[in-house]
PDB file of C-alpha atoms in Angstrom:
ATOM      1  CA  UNK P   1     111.702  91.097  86.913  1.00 78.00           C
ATOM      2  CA  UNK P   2     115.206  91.053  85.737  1.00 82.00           C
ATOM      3  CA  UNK P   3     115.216  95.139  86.195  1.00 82.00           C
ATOM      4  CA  UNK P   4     114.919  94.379  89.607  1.00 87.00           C
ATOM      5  CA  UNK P   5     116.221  91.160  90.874  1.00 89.00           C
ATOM      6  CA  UNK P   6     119.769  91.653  88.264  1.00 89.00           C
ATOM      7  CA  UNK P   7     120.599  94.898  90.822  1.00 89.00           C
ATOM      8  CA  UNK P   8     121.817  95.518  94.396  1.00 88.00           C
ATOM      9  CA  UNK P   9     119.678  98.896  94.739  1.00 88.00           C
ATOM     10  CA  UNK P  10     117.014  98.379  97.103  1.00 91.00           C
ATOM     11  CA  UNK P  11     113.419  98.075  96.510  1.00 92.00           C
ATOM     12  CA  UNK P  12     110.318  98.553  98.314  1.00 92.00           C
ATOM     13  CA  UNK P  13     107.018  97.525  96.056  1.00 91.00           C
ATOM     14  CA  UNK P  14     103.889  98.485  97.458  1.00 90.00           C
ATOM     15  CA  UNK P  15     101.220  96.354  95.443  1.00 91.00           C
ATOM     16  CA  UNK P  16      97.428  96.284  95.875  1.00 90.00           C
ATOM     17  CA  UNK P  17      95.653  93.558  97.756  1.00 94.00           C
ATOM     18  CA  UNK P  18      93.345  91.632  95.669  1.00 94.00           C
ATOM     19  CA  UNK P  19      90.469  93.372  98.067  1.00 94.00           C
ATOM     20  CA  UNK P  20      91.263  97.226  96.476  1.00 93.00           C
ATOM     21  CA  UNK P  21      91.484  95.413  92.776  1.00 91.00           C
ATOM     22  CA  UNK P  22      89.146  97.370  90.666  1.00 91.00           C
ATOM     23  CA  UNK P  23      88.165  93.922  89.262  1.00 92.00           C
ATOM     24  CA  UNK P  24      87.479  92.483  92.683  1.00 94.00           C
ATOM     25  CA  UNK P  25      83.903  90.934  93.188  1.00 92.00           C
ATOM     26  CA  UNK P  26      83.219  91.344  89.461  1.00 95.00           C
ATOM     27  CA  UNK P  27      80.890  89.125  86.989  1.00 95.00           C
ATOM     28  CA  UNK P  28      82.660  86.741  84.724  1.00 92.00           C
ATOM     29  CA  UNK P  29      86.245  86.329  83.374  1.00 92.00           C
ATOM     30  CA  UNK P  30      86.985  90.037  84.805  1.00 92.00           C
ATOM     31  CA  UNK P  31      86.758  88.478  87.956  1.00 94.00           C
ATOM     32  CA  UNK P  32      89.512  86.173  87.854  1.00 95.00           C
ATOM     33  CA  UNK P  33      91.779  89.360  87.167  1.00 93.00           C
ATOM     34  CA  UNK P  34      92.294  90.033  91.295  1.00 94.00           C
ATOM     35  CA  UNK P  35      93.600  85.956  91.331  1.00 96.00           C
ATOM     36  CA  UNK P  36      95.916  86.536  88.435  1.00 95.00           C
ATOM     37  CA  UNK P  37      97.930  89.435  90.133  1.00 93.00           C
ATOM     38  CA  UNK P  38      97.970  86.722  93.290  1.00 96.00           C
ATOM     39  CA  UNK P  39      99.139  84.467  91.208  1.00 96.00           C
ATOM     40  CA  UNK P  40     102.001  87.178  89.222  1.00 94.00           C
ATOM     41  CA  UNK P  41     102.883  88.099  92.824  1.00 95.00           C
ATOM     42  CA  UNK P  42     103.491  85.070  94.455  1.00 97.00           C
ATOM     43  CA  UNK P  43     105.402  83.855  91.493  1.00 96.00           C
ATOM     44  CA  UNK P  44     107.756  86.869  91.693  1.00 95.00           C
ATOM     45  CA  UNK P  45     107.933  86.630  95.741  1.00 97.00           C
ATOM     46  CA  UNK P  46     109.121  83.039  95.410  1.00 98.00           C
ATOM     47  CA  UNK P  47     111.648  84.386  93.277  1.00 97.00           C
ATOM     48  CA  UNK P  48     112.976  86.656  95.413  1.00 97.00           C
ATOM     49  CA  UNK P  49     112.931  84.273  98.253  1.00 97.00           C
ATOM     50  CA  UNK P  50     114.768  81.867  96.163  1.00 97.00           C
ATOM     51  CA  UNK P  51     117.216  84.518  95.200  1.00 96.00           C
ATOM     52  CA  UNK P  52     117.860  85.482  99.135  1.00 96.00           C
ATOM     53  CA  UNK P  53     116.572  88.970  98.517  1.00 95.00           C
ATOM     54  CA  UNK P  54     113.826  89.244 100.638  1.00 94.00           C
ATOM     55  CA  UNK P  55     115.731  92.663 102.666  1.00 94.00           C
ATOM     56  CA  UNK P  56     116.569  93.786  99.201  1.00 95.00           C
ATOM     57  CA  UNK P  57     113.428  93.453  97.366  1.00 96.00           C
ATOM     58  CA  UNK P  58     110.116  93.878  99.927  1.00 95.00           C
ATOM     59  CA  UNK P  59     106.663  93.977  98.965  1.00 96.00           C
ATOM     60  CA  UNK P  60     104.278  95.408 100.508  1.00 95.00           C
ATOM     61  CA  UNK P  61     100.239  95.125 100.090  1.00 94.00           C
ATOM     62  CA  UNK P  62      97.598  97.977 100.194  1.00 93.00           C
ATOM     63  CA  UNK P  63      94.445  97.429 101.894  1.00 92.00           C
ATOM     64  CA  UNK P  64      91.809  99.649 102.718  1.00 91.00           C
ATOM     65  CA  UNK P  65      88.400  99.268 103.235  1.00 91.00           C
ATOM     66  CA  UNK P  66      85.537 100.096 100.658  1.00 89.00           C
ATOM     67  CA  UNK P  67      88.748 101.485  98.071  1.00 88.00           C
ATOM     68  CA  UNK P  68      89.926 100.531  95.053  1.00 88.00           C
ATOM     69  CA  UNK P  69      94.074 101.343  94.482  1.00 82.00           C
ATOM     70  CA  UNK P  70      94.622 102.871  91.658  1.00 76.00           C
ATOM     71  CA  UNK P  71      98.369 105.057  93.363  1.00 75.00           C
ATOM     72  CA  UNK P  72     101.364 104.247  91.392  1.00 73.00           C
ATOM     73  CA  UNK P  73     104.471 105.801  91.348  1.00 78.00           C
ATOM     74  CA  UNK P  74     108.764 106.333  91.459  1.00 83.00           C
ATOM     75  CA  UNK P  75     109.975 107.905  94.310  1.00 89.00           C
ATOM     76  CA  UNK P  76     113.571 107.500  94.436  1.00 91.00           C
ATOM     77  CA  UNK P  77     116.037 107.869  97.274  1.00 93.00           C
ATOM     78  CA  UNK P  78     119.784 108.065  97.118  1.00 91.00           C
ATOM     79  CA  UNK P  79     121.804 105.755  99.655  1.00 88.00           C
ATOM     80  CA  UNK P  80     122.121 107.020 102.995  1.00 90.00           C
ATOM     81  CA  UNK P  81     119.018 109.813 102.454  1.00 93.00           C
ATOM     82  CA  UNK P  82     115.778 109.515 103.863  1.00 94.00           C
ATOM     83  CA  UNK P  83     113.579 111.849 101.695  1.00 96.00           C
ATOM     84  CA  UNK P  84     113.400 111.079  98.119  1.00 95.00           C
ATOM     85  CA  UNK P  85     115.332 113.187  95.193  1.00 94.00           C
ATOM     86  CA  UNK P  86     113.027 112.378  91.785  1.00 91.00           C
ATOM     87  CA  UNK P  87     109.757 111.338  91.949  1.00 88.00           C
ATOM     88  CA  UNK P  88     107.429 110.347  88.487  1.00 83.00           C
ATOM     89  CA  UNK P  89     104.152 112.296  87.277  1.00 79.00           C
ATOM     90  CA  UNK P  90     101.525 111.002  85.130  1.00 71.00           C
ATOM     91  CA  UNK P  91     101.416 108.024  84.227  1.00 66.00           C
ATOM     92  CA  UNK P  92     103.965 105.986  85.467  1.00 60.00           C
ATOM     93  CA  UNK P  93     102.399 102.511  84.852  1.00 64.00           C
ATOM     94  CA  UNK P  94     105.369  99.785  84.610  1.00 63.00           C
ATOM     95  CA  UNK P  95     103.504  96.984  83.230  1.00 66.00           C
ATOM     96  CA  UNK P  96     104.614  95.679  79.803  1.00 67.00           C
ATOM     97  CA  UNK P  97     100.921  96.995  78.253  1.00 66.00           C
ATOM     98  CA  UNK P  98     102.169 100.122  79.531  1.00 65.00           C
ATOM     99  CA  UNK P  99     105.632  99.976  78.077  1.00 68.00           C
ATOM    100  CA  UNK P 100     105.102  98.433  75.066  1.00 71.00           C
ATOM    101  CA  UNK P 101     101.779  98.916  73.716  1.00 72.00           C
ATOM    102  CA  UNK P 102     100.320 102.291  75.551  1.00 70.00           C
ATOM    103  CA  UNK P 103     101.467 105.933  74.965  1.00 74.00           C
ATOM    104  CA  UNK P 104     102.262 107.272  78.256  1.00 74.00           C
ATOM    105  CA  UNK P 105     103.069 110.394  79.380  1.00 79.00           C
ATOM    106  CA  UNK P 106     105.334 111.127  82.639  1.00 81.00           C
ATOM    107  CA  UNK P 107     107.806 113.955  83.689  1.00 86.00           C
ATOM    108  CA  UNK P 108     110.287 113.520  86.219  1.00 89.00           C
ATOM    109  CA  UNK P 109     110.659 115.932  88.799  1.00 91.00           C
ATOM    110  CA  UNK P 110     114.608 116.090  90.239  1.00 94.00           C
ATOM    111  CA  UNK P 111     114.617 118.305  93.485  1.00 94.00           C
ATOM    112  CA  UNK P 112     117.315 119.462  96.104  1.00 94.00           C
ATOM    113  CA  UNK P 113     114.610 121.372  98.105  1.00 96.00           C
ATOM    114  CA  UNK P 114     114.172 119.892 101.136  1.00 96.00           C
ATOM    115  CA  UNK P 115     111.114 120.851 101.343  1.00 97.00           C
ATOM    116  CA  UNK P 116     109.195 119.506  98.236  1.00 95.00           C
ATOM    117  CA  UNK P 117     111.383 116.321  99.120  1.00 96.00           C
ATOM    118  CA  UNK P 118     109.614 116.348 102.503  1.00 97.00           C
ATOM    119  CA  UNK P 119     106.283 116.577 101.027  1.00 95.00           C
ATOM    120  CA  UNK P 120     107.187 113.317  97.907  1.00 93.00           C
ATOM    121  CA  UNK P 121     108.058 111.537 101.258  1.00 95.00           C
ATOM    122  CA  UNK P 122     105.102 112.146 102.846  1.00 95.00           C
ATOM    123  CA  UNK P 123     102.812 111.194  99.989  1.00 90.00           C
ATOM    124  CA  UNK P 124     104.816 108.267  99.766  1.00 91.00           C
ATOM    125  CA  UNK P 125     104.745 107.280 103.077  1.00 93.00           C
ATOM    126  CA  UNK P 126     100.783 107.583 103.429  1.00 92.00           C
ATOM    127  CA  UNK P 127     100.059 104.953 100.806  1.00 90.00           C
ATOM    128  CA  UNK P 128     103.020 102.701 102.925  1.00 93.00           C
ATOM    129  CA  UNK P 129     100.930 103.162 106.309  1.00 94.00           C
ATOM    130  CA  UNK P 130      98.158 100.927 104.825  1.00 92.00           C
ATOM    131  CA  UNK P 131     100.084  97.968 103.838  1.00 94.00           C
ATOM    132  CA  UNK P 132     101.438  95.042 105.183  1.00 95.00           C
ATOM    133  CA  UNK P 133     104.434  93.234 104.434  1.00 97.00           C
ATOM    134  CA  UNK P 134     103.985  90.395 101.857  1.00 97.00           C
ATOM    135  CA  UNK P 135     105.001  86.888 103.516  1.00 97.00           C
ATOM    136  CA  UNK P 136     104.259  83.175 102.974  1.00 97.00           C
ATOM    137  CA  UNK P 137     101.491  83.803 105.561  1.00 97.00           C
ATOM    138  CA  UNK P 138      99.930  86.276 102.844  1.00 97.00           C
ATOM    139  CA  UNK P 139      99.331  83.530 100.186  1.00 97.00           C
ATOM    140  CA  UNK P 140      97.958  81.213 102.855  1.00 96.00           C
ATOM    141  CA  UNK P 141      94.924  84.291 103.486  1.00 94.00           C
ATOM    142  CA  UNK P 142      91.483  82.621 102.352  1.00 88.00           C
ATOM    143  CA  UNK P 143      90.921  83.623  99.180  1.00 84.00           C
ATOM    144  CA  UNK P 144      94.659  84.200  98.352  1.00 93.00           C
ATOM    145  CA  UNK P 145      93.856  80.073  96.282  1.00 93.00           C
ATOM    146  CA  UNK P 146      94.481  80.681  92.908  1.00 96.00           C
ATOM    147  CA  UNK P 147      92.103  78.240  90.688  1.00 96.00           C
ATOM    148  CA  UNK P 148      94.163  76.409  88.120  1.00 97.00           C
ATOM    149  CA  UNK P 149      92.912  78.000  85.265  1.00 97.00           C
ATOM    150  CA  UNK P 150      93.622  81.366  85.975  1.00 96.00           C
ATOM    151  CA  UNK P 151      97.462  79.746  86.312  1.00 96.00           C
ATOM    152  CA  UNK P 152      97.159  78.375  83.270  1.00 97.00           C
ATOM    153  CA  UNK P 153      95.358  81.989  81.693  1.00 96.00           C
ATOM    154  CA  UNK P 154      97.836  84.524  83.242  1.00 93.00           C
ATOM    155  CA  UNK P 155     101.084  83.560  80.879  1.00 91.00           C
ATOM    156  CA  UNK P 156      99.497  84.472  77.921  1.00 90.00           C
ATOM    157  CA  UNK P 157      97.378  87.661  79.054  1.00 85.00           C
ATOM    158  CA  UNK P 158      99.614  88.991  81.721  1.00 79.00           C
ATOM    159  CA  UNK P 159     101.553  91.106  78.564  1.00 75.00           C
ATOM    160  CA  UNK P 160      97.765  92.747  78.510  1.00 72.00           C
ATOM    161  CA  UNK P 161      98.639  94.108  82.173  1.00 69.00           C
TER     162      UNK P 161
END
C-alpha cells in the first residue's frame, strides 16, 4: 500500500469483480475468498479517499460475463505519453505470497518502437474497456456485504494472497 499511496506517480488498478473470482460461487471456506478481496479493496479505497487521492490512485473493476480474471500486469507510461514504454511478462503477481514466498519469473520488456508500444496499449486498454470505476456506490452492490468473519479471517490469511 505504502508503494503506492507514499508516491505522486499516478496509478490506475484494474482489479477483478468478485463475479470473475475464480473462487466465486464455490463450496466452503474457498468461498468466502471473493468477500475477502471486497473486503482488502474497500479497505485500501477508503484509504485513498482518506488520503485525497482518488485522481491519483483509481481503481477500476473487471466484469465479464461467464469469465474468470486471471490478466495481470505492468504497463508503464512516462508523463506526458500515451502509449506505454515497459511492460512485465510472466508472472507478474504483486501479492506478498508472490513476493515473498513464490519463485516468480518475469522479464521486462523496455521499447522505443512505437509500434510494439501501440500494441502493450492496446492489450492494456482491452482489459480497461470491461471495467468500471470503483466508487462508494460499488461497495453498496448486493452482495458487495462482507460477513464479519471473513473481516475478522482476512488479516491473518491475506499474506497467503
Amino acid at each position: 500500500m505504502d508503494l503506492v499511496l507514499g508516491t505522486r506517480a499516478e496509478y490506475q488498478i484494474l482489479l477483478a469483480s468478485p463475479e470473475v473470482n475464480g473462487f466465486f460461487g464455490a463450496k466452503g471456506v474457498a468461498g468466502a475468498i471473493p468477500a475477502a478481496y471486497v473486503h482488502i479493496e474497500r479497505q485500501f479505497y477508503q484509504e485513498v479517499c482518506s488520503l485525497g487521492q482518488q485522481e491519483r490512485v483509481r481503481l477500476q473493476e473487471y466484469w465479464r460475463r461467464d469469465w474468470t480474471f486471471h490478466a495481470k500486469g505492468l504497463w508503464l507510461y512516462l508523463a506526458g505519453s500515451g502509449l506505454p514504454c515497459l511492460t512485465l511478462i510472466g508472472s507478474p503477481n504483486f501479492g506478498y505470497r508472490s513476493v515473498h514466498r513464490d519463485l516468480e519469473a518475469q522479464i521486462a520488456i523496455v521499447t522505443e518502437s512505437q509500434a510494439l508500444q501501440q500494441q502493450l496499449h492496446q492489450e492494456q486498454a482491452q482489459l480497461y474497456l470491461r471495467s468500471g470505476a470503483v466508487s462508494p456506490a460499488t461497495f453498496q452492490q448486493p452482495g458487495r456485504q462482507v460477513k464479519l468473519w471473513v473481516k475478522m479471517v482476512t488479516p491473518l490469511i491475506k499474506n497467503f494472497f
